[in-house]
Amino acid sequence: MRIFVTGASGFIGSAIVKKLQTRGYEVLGLARSDASAEKLQQQGVQVVRGELEDVASLRNAVEQSDGVIHAGYIHDFSRMDHAAEVDQRAILAMGEVLAGSDRPLIVTTGTALVSPGQLATEHIRPVAGAHPRSNSNVAALAMADRGVRVALVRLPPTVHGAGDHGFIPMIINMAKEKGAAVYVGEGENRWPAVHRNDAAELFCLAAEKAEAGAILHAVQEEGIPFRQIAETIGAGLALPVKSLTLEEAKAWLGWMAFFASTDNPSSSAWTRQTFGWQPTEPGLLQDMREAGYFS
């Protein structure tokens, strides 16, 4: 069995590749640079040169595969509309090749798009226009009507582990630069979290078992108060921890203020019950203390 993985050389994608290989799958990985191609080759991955905007390369790879895990995305927050449009075109192009087959198309998205301030569950469907990326999610799920075994895997704002270069390291670097770890208001807004190895396991389960139109939540911890994250950063860097108003946070954190103030409690109860997914890796705060986040 051969699975095509976009974003295969990335932080999450490389963990997915390892999990697939331990389960006996052959992996095709999309690489847009020589460095990414070399990294994949060292992992024993068959390289497909191309990028998300090159739909011809995507179609070619899907034609050679028994399924797709779409973990790639253009993480440019200054061009969110463009990134979402590229994502949607890529999903539709790959889905067209898979139409009428039982081959899976597993699409990555985020819990932060679902229901801010309320518990996000797998039963809440994406709404077109709610966020640029929501349109990709709606388009993906609609492909179930064309005989594509498509499913969404929603990731929390923070997917952690050694080598993380996402939101948590960004916030740590800001604390180093400005001399304090911060949170907004009382810091009671909640961030769900998952270790990348546990998330990778769920992507494999989704490819193997998810029915068309399913939504899965790769959520290990439902909601960690952001104040606890800031306090862990303060302790790890030996820096003071302080509260900011939202306006102060915008000046302090820039575009990250939106995410730092987001309240995104998220459940994975249905996912765990349906797929037998049981996370085993350390939680976020423990991982921050032990996985080199402050070295």
PDB file of C-alpha atoms in Angstrom:
ATOM      1  CA  MET A   1       0.000   0.000   0.000  1.00  0.00           C
ATOM      2  CA  ARG A   2       1.321   3.425  -0.944  1.00  0.00           C
ATOM      3  CA  ILE A   3       0.229   6.703   0.673  1.00  0.00           C
ATOM      4  CA  PHE A   4       0.985  10.131  -0.789  1.00  0.00           C
ATOM      5  CA  VAL A   5       1.747  12.742   1.894  1.00  0.00           C
ATOM      6  CA  THR A   6       1.865  16.476   1.243  1.00  0.00           C
ATOM      7  CA  GLY A   7       3.931  18.395   3.784  1.00  0.00           C
ATOM      8  CA  ALA A   8       5.876  15.164   4.301  1.00  0.00           C
ATOM      9  CA  SER A   9       9.103  16.897   5.368  1.00  0.00           C
ATOM     10  CA  GLY A  10       7.379  19.201   7.858  1.00  0.00           C
ATOM     11  CA  PHE A  11       7.090  18.969  11.631  1.00  0.00           C
ATOM     12  CA  ILE A  12       3.804  17.047  11.554  1.00  0.00           C
ATOM     13  CA  GLY A  13       4.228  15.450   8.143  1.00  0.00           C
ATOM     14  CA  SER A  14       7.542  13.810   9.046  1.00  0.00           C
ATOM     15  CA  ALA A  15       5.905  12.224  12.102  1.00  0.00           C
ATOM     16  CA  ILE A  16       3.084  10.935   9.881  1.00  0.00           C
ATOM     17  CA  VAL A  17       5.649   9.440   7.515  1.00  0.00           C
ATOM     18  CA  LYS A  18       7.327   7.546  10.368  1.00  0.00           C
ATOM     19  CA  LYS A  19       4.011   6.195  11.649  1.00  0.00           C
ATOM     20  CA  LEU A  20       2.998   5.049   8.156  1.00  0.00           C
ATOM     21  CA  GLN A  21       6.309   3.295   7.643  1.00  0.00           C
ATOM     22  CA  THR A  22       6.053   1.446  10.952  1.00  0.00           C
ATOM     23  CA  ARG A  23       2.622   0.224   9.785  1.00  0.00           C
ATOM     24  CA  GLY A  24       4.167  -1.162   6.605  1.00  0.00           C
ATOM     25  CA  TYR A  25       3.134   1.515   4.119  1.00  0.00           C
ATOM     26  CA  GLU A  26       5.247   2.803   1.270  1.00  0.00           C
ATOM     27  CA  VAL A  27       5.246   6.609   1.291  1.00  0.00           C
ATOM     28  CA  LEU A  28       5.374   9.161  -1.502  1.00  0.00           C
ATOM     29  CA  GLY A  29       6.277  12.629  -0.249  1.00  0.00           C
ATOM     30  CA  LEU A  30       5.874  16.013  -1.912  1.00  0.00           C
ATOM     31  CA  ALA A  31       9.070  18.099  -1.902  1.00  0.00           C
ATOM     32  CA  ARG A  32       9.411  21.608  -3.313  1.00  0.00           C
ATOM     33  CA  SER A  33      13.124  22.049  -2.521  1.00  0.00           C
ATOM     34  CA  ASP A  34      16.341  20.059  -2.775  1.00  0.00           C
ATOM     35  CA  ALA A  35      16.678  20.151   1.016  1.00  0.00           C
ATOM     36  CA  SER A  36      13.207  18.692   1.520  1.00  0.00           C
ATOM     37  CA  ALA A  37      13.830  16.051  -1.128  1.00  0.00           C
ATOM     38  CA  GLU A  38      17.087  14.987   0.512  1.00  0.00           C
ATOM     39  CA  LYS A  39      15.432  14.796   3.931  1.00  0.00           C
ATOM     40  CA  LEU A  40      12.674  12.576   2.559  1.00  0.00           C
ATOM     41  CA  GLN A  41      15.095  10.322   0.712  1.00  0.00           C
ATOM     42  CA  GLN A  42      17.026   9.796   3.945  1.00  0.00           C
ATOM     43  CA  GLN A  43      13.745   8.637   5.514  1.00  0.00           C
ATOM     44  CA  GLY A  44      13.209   6.105   2.743  1.00  0.00           C
ATOM     45  CA  VAL A  45      10.436   8.151   1.115  1.00  0.00           C
ATOM     46  CA  GLN A  46       9.881   8.192  -2.628  1.00  0.00           C
ATOM     47  CA  VAL A  47      10.075  11.865  -3.600  1.00  0.00           C
ATOM     48  CA  VAL A  48       7.592  13.680  -5.812  1.00  0.00           C
ATOM     49  CA  ARG A  49       8.999  17.076  -6.801  1.00  0.00           C
ATOM     50  CA  GLY A  50       6.422  19.849  -6.859  1.00  0.00           C
ATOM     51  CA  GLU A  51       4.425  22.163  -4.636  1.00  0.00           C
ATOM     52  CA  LEU A  52       0.825  22.741  -3.607  1.00  0.00           C
ATOM     53  CA  GLU A  53       0.315  25.264  -6.395  1.00  0.00           C
ATOM     54  CA  ASP A  54       1.432  22.702  -8.993  1.00  0.00           C
ATOM     55  CA  VAL A  55      -1.761  20.672  -9.343  1.00  0.00           C
ATOM     56  CA  ALA A  56      -0.303  18.572 -12.161  1.00  0.00           C
ATOM     57  CA  SER A  57       2.348  17.157  -9.816  1.00  0.00           C
ATOM     58  CA  LEU A  58      -0.327  16.479  -7.205  1.00  0.00           C
ATOM     59  CA  ARG A  59      -2.542  14.607  -9.646  1.00  0.00           C
ATOM     60  CA  ASN A  60       0.403  12.560 -10.869  1.00  0.00           C
ATOM     61  CA  ALA A  61       1.299  11.525  -7.325  1.00  0.00           C
ATOM     62  CA  VAL A  62      -2.288  10.632  -6.423  1.00  0.00           C
ATOM     63  CA  GLU A  63      -2.589   8.449  -9.523  1.00  0.00           C
ATOM     64  CA  GLN A  64       0.326   6.389  -8.175  1.00  0.00           C
ATOM     65  CA  SER A  65      -1.120   6.082  -4.669  1.00  0.00           C
ATOM     66  CA  ASP A  66      -3.649   4.130  -2.648  1.00  0.00           C
ATOM     67  CA  GLY A  67      -4.574   7.170  -0.582  1.00  0.00           C
ATOM     68  CA  VAL A  68      -3.610  10.718   0.373  1.00  0.00           C
ATOM     69  CA  ILE A  69      -2.816  12.483   3.629  1.00  0.00           C
ATOM     70  CA  HIS A  70      -2.840  16.200   2.903  1.00  0.00           C
ATOM     71  CA  ALA A  71      -0.708  17.734   5.667  1.00  0.00           C
ATOM     72  CA  GLY A  72       0.815  20.563   3.626  1.00  0.00           C
ATOM     73  CA  TYR A  73      -0.292  24.184   3.877  1.00  0.00           C
ATOM     74  CA  ILE A  74       1.155  27.623   3.149  1.00  0.00           C
ATOM     75  CA  HIS A  75       1.467  29.097   6.658  1.00  0.00           C
ATOM     76  CA  ASP A  76       1.681  32.744   5.634  1.00  0.00           C
ATOM     77  CA  PHE A  77      -0.648  34.731   7.894  1.00  0.00           C
ATOM     78  CA  SER A  78      -0.136  37.850   5.787  1.00  0.00           C
ATOM     79  CA  ARG A  79      -1.749  36.054   2.817  1.00  0.00           C
ATOM     80  CA  MET A  80      -4.436  33.900   4.400  1.00  0.00           C
ATOM     81  CA  ASP A  81      -6.842  34.222   1.477  1.00  0.00           C
ATOM     82  CA  HIS A  82      -4.168  33.120  -0.984  1.00  0.00           C
ATOM     83  CA  ALA A  83      -3.111  30.183   1.194  1.00  0.00           C
ATOM     84  CA  ALA A  84      -6.709  29.013   1.513  1.00  0.00           C
ATOM     85  CA  GLU A  85      -7.304  29.306  -2.233  1.00  0.00           C
ATOM     86  CA  VAL A  86      -4.196  27.234  -2.968  1.00  0.00           C
ATOM     87  CA  ASP A  87      -5.331  24.679  -0.410  1.00  0.00           C
ATOM     88  CA  GLN A  88      -8.781  24.388  -1.964  1.00  0.00           C
ATOM     89  CA  ARG A  89      -7.430  23.969  -5.496  1.00  0.00           C
ATOM     90  CA  ALA A  90      -5.030  21.277  -4.275  1.00  0.00           C
ATOM     91  CA  ILE A  91      -7.796  19.398  -2.460  1.00  0.00           C
ATOM     92  CA  LEU A  92     -10.113  19.510  -5.463  1.00  0.00           C
ATOM     93  CA  ALA A  93      -7.366  18.399  -7.840  1.00  0.00           C
ATOM     94  CA  MET A  94      -6.451  15.406  -5.675  1.00  0.00           C
ATOM     95  CA  GLY A  95     -10.084  14.578  -5.011  1.00  0.00           C
ATOM     96  CA  GLU A  96     -10.864  14.458  -8.723  1.00  0.00           C
ATOM     97  CA  VAL A  97      -8.337  11.655  -9.149  1.00  0.00           C
ATOM     98  CA  LEU A  98      -9.804   9.739  -6.193  1.00  0.00           C
ATOM     99  CA  ALA A  99     -13.461  10.143  -7.234  1.00  0.00           C
ATOM    100  CA  GLY A 100     -15.395   6.891  -7.378  1.00  0.00           C
ATOM    101  CA  SER A 101     -12.793   4.907  -5.476  1.00  0.00           C
ATOM    102  CA  ASP A 102     -12.494   3.813  -1.861  1.00  0.00           C
ATOM    103  CA  ARG A 103      -9.089   5.488  -1.554  1.00  0.00           C
ATOM    104  CA  PRO A 104      -8.899   7.976   1.347  1.00  0.00           C
ATOM    105  CA  LEU A 105      -8.252  11.706   1.173  1.00  0.00           C
ATOM    106  CA  ILE A 106      -7.396  12.948   4.672  1.00  0.00           C
ATOM    107  CA  VAL A 107      -7.374  16.746   4.892  1.00  0.00           C
ATOM    108  CA  THR A 108      -5.751  18.744   7.696  1.00  0.00           C
ATOM    109  CA  THR A 109      -7.490  21.708   9.308  1.00  0.00           C
ATOM    110  CA  GLY A 110      -7.776  23.344  12.733  1.00  0.00           C
ATOM    111  CA  THR A 111     -10.033  23.367  15.782  1.00  0.00           C
ATOM    112  CA  ALA A 112      -9.623  27.152  16.049  1.00  0.00           C
ATOM    113  CA  LEU A 113     -11.957  27.537  13.054  1.00  0.00           C
ATOM    114  CA  VAL A 114     -14.883  25.790  14.731  1.00  0.00           C
ATOM    115  CA  SER A 115     -16.638  27.495  17.665  1.00  0.00           C
ATOM    116  CA  PRO A 116     -14.524  30.020  19.614  1.00  0.00           C
ATOM    117  CA  GLY A 117     -15.592  30.271  23.263  1.00  0.00           C
ATOM    118  CA  GLN A 118     -17.613  27.048  23.124  1.00  0.00           C
ATOM    119  CA  LEU A 119     -16.573  23.418  23.189  1.00  0.00           C
ATOM    120  CA  ALA A 120     -15.668  22.379  19.649  1.00  0.00           C
ATOM    121  CA  THR A 121     -16.821  18.860  18.775  1.00  0.00           C
ATOM    122  CA  GLU A 122     -16.458  16.658  15.738  1.00  0.00           C
ATOM    123  CA  HIS A 123     -20.158  17.034  14.964  1.00  0.00           C
ATOM    124  CA  ILE A 124     -19.861  20.760  14.187  1.00  0.00           C
ATOM    125  CA  ARG A 125     -19.566  21.110  10.418  1.00  0.00           C
ATOM    126  CA  PRO A 126     -17.501  23.843   8.758  1.00  0.00           C
ATOM    127  CA  VAL A 127     -19.370  26.882   7.460  1.00  0.00           C
ATOM    128  CA  ALA A 128     -18.363  28.543   4.204  1.00  0.00           C
ATOM    129  CA  GLY A 129     -17.154  32.103   4.693  1.00  0.00           C
ATOM    130  CA  ALA A 130     -16.494  31.743   8.420  1.00  0.00           C
ATOM    131  CA  HIS A 131     -12.744  31.848   7.751  1.00  0.00           C
ATOM    132  CA  PRO A 132     -10.719  31.654   4.520  1.00  0.00           C
ATOM    133  CA  ARG A 133      -9.734  28.071   5.318  1.00  0.00           C
ATOM    134  CA  SER A 134     -13.331  27.089   6.090  1.00  0.00           C
ATOM    135  CA  ASN A 135     -14.109  27.187   2.374  1.00  0.00           C
ATOM    136  CA  SER A 136     -11.466  24.501   1.766  1.00  0.00           C
ATOM    137  CA  ASN A 137     -13.046  22.343   4.447  1.00  0.00           C
ATOM    138  CA  VAL A 138     -16.528  22.714   2.969  1.00  0.00           C
ATOM    139  CA  ALA A 139     -15.230  21.923  -0.519  1.00  0.00           C
ATOM    140  CA  ALA A 140     -13.364  18.887   0.769  1.00  0.00           C
ATOM    141  CA  LEU A 141     -16.370  17.379   2.533  1.00  0.00           C
ATOM    142  CA  ALA A 142     -18.563  17.997  -0.517  1.00  0.00           C
ATOM    143  CA  MET A 143     -16.353  15.596  -2.451  1.00  0.00           C
ATOM    144  CA  ALA A 144     -17.902  12.738  -0.476  1.00  0.00           C
ATOM    145  CA  ASP A 145     -20.872  13.126  -2.851  1.00  0.00           C
ATOM    146  CA  ARG A 146     -18.512  12.302  -5.717  1.00  0.00           C
ATOM    147  CA  GLY A 147     -17.364   9.040  -4.211  1.00  0.00           C
ATOM    148  CA  VAL A 148     -14.266  10.333  -2.453  1.00  0.00           C
ATOM    149  CA  ARG A 149     -13.569   8.845   0.995  1.00  0.00           C
ATOM    150  CA  VAL A 150     -12.652  12.250   2.370  1.00  0.00           C
ATOM    151  CA  ALA A 151     -12.250  13.089   6.050  1.00  0.00           C
ATOM    152  CA  LEU A 152     -11.002  16.092   7.998  1.00  0.00           C
ATOM    153  CA  VAL A 153      -8.507  15.909  10.851  1.00  0.00           C
ATOM    154  CA  ARG A 154      -8.641  19.037  12.990  1.00  0.00           C
ATOM    155  CA  LEU A 155      -5.467  19.974  14.838  1.00  0.00           C
ATOM    156  CA  PRO A 156      -5.292  22.233  17.916  1.00  0.00           C
ATOM    157  CA  PRO A 157      -3.486  25.606  17.814  1.00  0.00           C
ATOM    158  CA  THR A 158      -0.424  23.899  19.271  1.00  0.00           C
ATOM    159  CA  VAL A 159       0.981  20.593  18.074  1.00  0.00           C
ATOM    160  CA  HIS A 160       4.034  20.097  20.246  1.00  0.00           C
ATOM    161  CA  GLY A 161       7.157  17.984  20.517  1.00  0.00           C
ATOM    162  CA  ALA A 162      10.902  18.209  19.976  1.00  0.00           C
ATOM    163  CA  GLY A 163      11.649  20.402  16.966  1.00  0.00           C
ATOM    164  CA  ASP A 164       8.422  22.408  17.268  1.00  0.00           C
ATOM    165  CA  HIS A 165       8.542  25.703  15.359  1.00  0.00           C
ATOM    166  CA  GLY A 166       4.911  26.737  15.756  1.00  0.00           C
ATOM    167  CA  PHE A 167       3.071  29.136  18.036  1.00  0.00           C
ATOM    168  CA  ILE A 168       4.692  28.127  21.339  1.00  0.00           C
ATOM    169  CA  PRO A 169       8.279  28.746  20.170  1.00  0.00           C
ATOM    170  CA  MET A 170       7.135  32.047  18.644  1.00  0.00           C
ATOM    171  CA  ILE A 171       5.660  33.154  21.966  1.00  0.00           C
ATOM    172  CA  ILE A 172       8.794  32.000  23.802  1.00  0.00           C
ATOM    173  CA  ASN A 173      10.970  34.068  21.465  1.00  0.00           C
ATOM    174  CA  MET A 174       8.773  37.125  22.034  1.00  0.00           C
ATOM    175  CA  ALA A 175       9.139  36.669  25.782  1.00  0.00           C
ATOM    176  CA  LYS A 176      12.935  36.512  25.405  1.00  0.00           C
ATOM    177  CA  GLU A 177      12.959  39.677  23.297  1.00  0.00           C
ATOM    178  CA  LYS A 178      10.648  41.700  25.543  1.00  0.00           C
ATOM    179  CA  GLY A 179      11.673  40.402  28.960  1.00  0.00           C
ATOM    180  CA  ALA A 180       8.368  38.940  30.131  1.00  0.00           C
ATOM    181  CA  ALA A 181       5.865  36.180  29.418  1.00  0.00           C
ATOM    182  CA  VAL A 182       2.359  37.527  28.927  1.00  0.00           C
ATOM    183  CA  TYR A 183      -1.267  36.517  28.783  1.00  0.00           C
ATOM    184  CA  VAL A 184      -4.447  38.464  28.017  1.00  0.00           C
ATOM    185  CA  GLY A 185      -6.838  39.503  30.780  1.00  0.00           C
ATOM    186  CA  GLU A 186      -7.181  36.741  33.382  1.00  0.00           C
ATOM    187  CA  GLY A 187      -5.552  34.263  31.008  1.00  0.00           C
ATOM    188  CA  GLU A 188      -8.523  31.922  31.302  1.00  0.00           C
ATOM    189  CA  ASN A 189      -8.898  31.414  27.544  1.00  0.00           C
ATOM    190  CA  ARG A 190      -8.143  27.790  26.725  1.00  0.00           C
ATOM    191  CA  TRP A 191      -5.851  26.172  24.170  1.00  0.00           C
ATOM    192  CA  PRO A 192      -6.269  22.511  23.244  1.00  0.00           C
ATOM    193  CA  ALA A 193      -3.050  20.672  22.448  1.00  0.00           C
ATOM    194  CA  VAL A 194      -1.636  17.425  21.071  1.00  0.00           C
ATOM    195  CA  HIS A 195       1.796  15.855  20.732  1.00  0.00           C
ATOM    196  CA  ARG A 196       2.798  15.425  17.104  1.00  0.00           C
ATOM    197  CA  ASN A 197       3.349  11.668  17.480  1.00  0.00           C
ATOM    198  CA  ASP A 198      -0.182  11.177  18.796  1.00  0.00           C
ATOM    199  CA  ALA A 199      -1.548  13.364  15.998  1.00  0.00           C
ATOM    200  CA  ALA A 200       0.384  11.305  13.445  1.00  0.00           C
ATOM    201  CA  GLU A 201      -1.157   8.112  14.807  1.00  0.00           C
ATOM    202  CA  LEU A 202      -4.626   9.554  14.288  1.00  0.00           C
ATOM    203  CA  PHE A 203      -3.872  10.489  10.668  1.00  0.00           C
ATOM    204  CA  CYS A 204      -2.994   6.849  10.045  1.00  0.00           C
ATOM    205  CA  LEU A 205      -6.204   5.660  11.698  1.00  0.00           C
ATOM    206  CA  ALA A 206      -8.186   8.144   9.623  1.00  0.00           C
ATOM    207  CA  ALA A 207      -6.640   6.865   6.393  1.00  0.00           C
ATOM    208  CA  GLU A 208      -7.442   3.298   7.379  1.00  0.00           C
ATOM    209  CA  LYS A 209     -10.882   3.632   8.936  1.00  0.00           C
ATOM    210  CA  ALA A 210     -12.596   7.001   8.475  1.00  0.00           C
ATOM    211  CA  GLU A 211     -15.819   7.004   6.500  1.00  0.00           C
ATOM    212  CA  ALA A 212     -16.531   9.623   3.861  1.00  0.00           C
ATOM    213  CA  GLY A 213     -17.480  12.946   5.434  1.00  0.00           C
ATOM    214  CA  ALA A 214     -16.045  12.190   8.872  1.00  0.00           C
ATOM    215  CA  ILE A 215     -14.412  14.848  11.035  1.00  0.00           C
ATOM    216  CA  LEU A 216     -11.800  13.786  13.588  1.00  0.00           C
ATOM    217  CA  HIS A 217     -10.236  15.819  16.391  1.00  0.00           C
ATOM    218  CA  ALA A 218      -6.552  15.243  17.146  1.00  0.00           C
ATOM    219  CA  VAL A 219      -6.977  16.695  20.632  1.00  0.00           C
ATOM    220  CA  GLN A 220      -5.004  15.282  23.529  1.00  0.00           C
ATOM    221  CA  GLU A 221      -5.858  18.029  26.066  1.00  0.00           C
ATOM    222  CA  GLU A 222      -9.217  19.809  25.788  1.00  0.00           C
ATOM    223  CA  GLY A 223      -8.160  23.222  26.997  1.00  0.00           C
ATOM    224  CA  ILE A 224      -5.134  24.520  28.869  1.00  0.00           C
ATOM    225  CA  PRO A 225      -5.652  28.021  30.344  1.00  0.00           C
ATOM    226  CA  PHE A 226      -3.280  30.317  28.480  1.00  0.00           C
ATOM    227  CA  ARG A 227      -2.113  31.762  31.788  1.00  0.00           C
ATOM    228  CA  GLN A 228      -0.582  28.349  32.607  1.00  0.00           C
ATOM    229  CA  ILE A 229       1.263  28.389  29.287  1.00  0.00           C
ATOM    230  CA  ALA A 230       2.614  31.877  30.058  1.00  0.00           C
ATOM    231  CA  GLU A 231       3.615  30.810  33.571  1.00  0.00           C
ATOM    232  CA  THR A 232       5.473  27.792  32.178  1.00  0.00           C
ATOM    233  CA  ILE A 233       7.312  30.096  29.777  1.00  0.00           C
ATOM    234  CA  GLY A 234       8.144  32.499  32.592  1.00  0.00           C
ATOM    235  CA  ALA A 235       9.530  29.687  34.733  1.00  0.00           C
ATOM    236  CA  GLY A 236      11.470  28.198  31.846  1.00  0.00           C
ATOM    237  CA  LEU A 237      13.115  31.523  30.991  1.00  0.00           C
ATOM    238  CA  ALA A 238      13.326  32.914  34.550  1.00  0.00           C
ATOM    239  CA  LEU A 239      11.238  35.902  33.432  1.00  0.00           C
ATOM    240  CA  PRO A 240       8.298  37.711  35.039  1.00  0.00           C
ATOM    241  CA  VAL A 241       4.765  36.870  33.941  1.00  0.00           C
ATOM    242  CA  LYS A 242       2.178  39.591  33.462  1.00  0.00           C
ATOM    243  CA  SER A 243      -1.331  40.247  32.244  1.00  0.00           C
ATOM    244  CA  LEU A 244      -2.062  42.578  29.329  1.00  0.00           C
ATOM    245  CA  THR A 245      -5.240  44.068  27.993  1.00  0.00           C
ATOM    246  CA  LEU A 246      -6.141  42.980  24.472  1.00  0.00           C
ATOM    247  CA  GLU A 247      -4.968  46.334  23.097  1.00  0.00           C
ATOM    248  CA  GLU A 248      -1.677  46.025  24.958  1.00  0.00           C
ATOM    249  CA  ALA A 249      -1.311  42.479  23.690  1.00  0.00           C
ATOM    250  CA  LYS A 250      -1.731  43.653  20.086  1.00  0.00           C
ATOM    251  CA  ALA A 251       1.197  46.025  20.561  1.00  0.00           C
ATOM    252  CA  TRP A 252       3.245  43.394  22.423  1.00  0.00           C
ATOM    253  CA  LEU A 253       2.498  40.292  20.337  1.00  0.00           C
ATOM    254  CA  GLY A 254       1.370  41.730  16.988  1.00  0.00           C
ATOM    255  CA  TRP A 255      -0.696  39.285  14.940  1.00  0.00           C
ATOM    256  CA  MET A 256      -0.105  36.612  17.596  1.00  0.00           C
ATOM    257  CA  ALA A 257      -2.389  38.518  19.968  1.00  0.00           C
ATOM    258  CA  PHE A 258      -5.412  37.036  18.196  1.00  0.00           C
ATOM    259  CA  PHE A 259      -4.247  33.471  18.867  1.00  0.00           C
ATOM    260  CA  ALA A 260      -2.983  34.242  22.385  1.00  0.00           C
ATOM    261  CA  SER A 261      -6.465  35.480  23.319  1.00  0.00           C
ATOM    262  CA  THR A 262      -8.419  32.747  21.525  1.00  0.00           C
ATOM    263  CA  ASP A 263     -10.643  30.538  23.665  1.00  0.00           C
ATOM    264  CA  ASN A 264     -10.784  27.213  21.837  1.00  0.00           C
ATOM    265  CA  PRO A 265     -11.780  24.318  24.125  1.00  0.00           C
ATOM    266  CA  SER A 266     -12.082  21.209  21.960  1.00  0.00           C
ATOM    267  CA  SER A 267     -13.248  17.665  22.553  1.00  0.00           C
ATOM    268  CA  SER A 268     -12.005  14.430  21.009  1.00  0.00           C
ATOM    269  CA  ALA A 269     -14.483  12.146  22.788  1.00  0.00           C
ATOM    270  CA  TRP A 270     -16.139  10.912  19.577  1.00  0.00           C
ATOM    271  CA  THR A 271     -12.792  10.415  17.863  1.00  0.00           C
ATOM    272  CA  ARG A 272     -11.415   8.345  20.742  1.00  0.00           C
ATOM    273  CA  GLN A 273     -14.540   6.215  20.994  1.00  0.00           C
ATOM    274  CA  THR A 274     -14.876   5.656  17.248  1.00  0.00           C
ATOM    275  CA  PHE A 275     -11.256   5.013  16.321  1.00  0.00           C
ATOM    276  CA  GLY A 276      -9.787   3.721  19.577  1.00  0.00           C
ATOM    277  CA  TRP A 277      -7.296   6.572  19.573  1.00  0.00           C
ATOM    278  CA  GLN A 278      -5.516   6.922  22.912  1.00  0.00           C
ATOM    279  CA  PRO A 279      -2.752   9.559  23.145  1.00  0.00           C
ATOM    280  CA  THR A 280       0.289   8.343  25.059  1.00  0.00           C
ATOM    281  CA  GLU A 281       2.820  11.185  24.775  1.00  0.00           C
ATOM    282  CA  PRO A 282       3.448  13.920  27.400  1.00  0.00           C
ATOM    283  CA  GLY A 283       1.056  16.851  27.671  1.00  0.00           C
ATOM    284  CA  LEU A 284       1.962  20.346  26.512  1.00  0.00           C
ATOM    285  CA  LEU A 285       3.248  21.864  29.764  1.00  0.00           C
ATOM    286  CA  GLN A 286       5.366  18.818  30.571  1.00  0.00           C
ATOM    287  CA  ASP A 287       6.701  18.747  27.040  1.00  0.00           C
ATOM    288  CA  MET A 288       7.614  22.429  27.199  1.00  0.00           C
ATOM    289  CA  ARG A 289       9.659  21.740  30.324  1.00  0.00           C
ATOM    290  CA  GLU A 290      11.318  18.560  29.046  1.00  0.00           C
ATOM    291  CA  ALA A 291      11.605  18.734  25.229  1.00  0.00           C
ATOM    292  CA  GLY A 292      14.098  21.543  24.835  1.00  0.00           C
ATOM    293  CA  TYR A 293      11.733  24.473  24.376  1.00  0.00           C
ATOM    294  CA  PHE A 294      13.922  26.741  26.520  1.00  0.00           C
ATOM    295  CA  SER A 295      17.382  25.556  25.462  1.00  0.00           C
TER     296      SER A 295
END
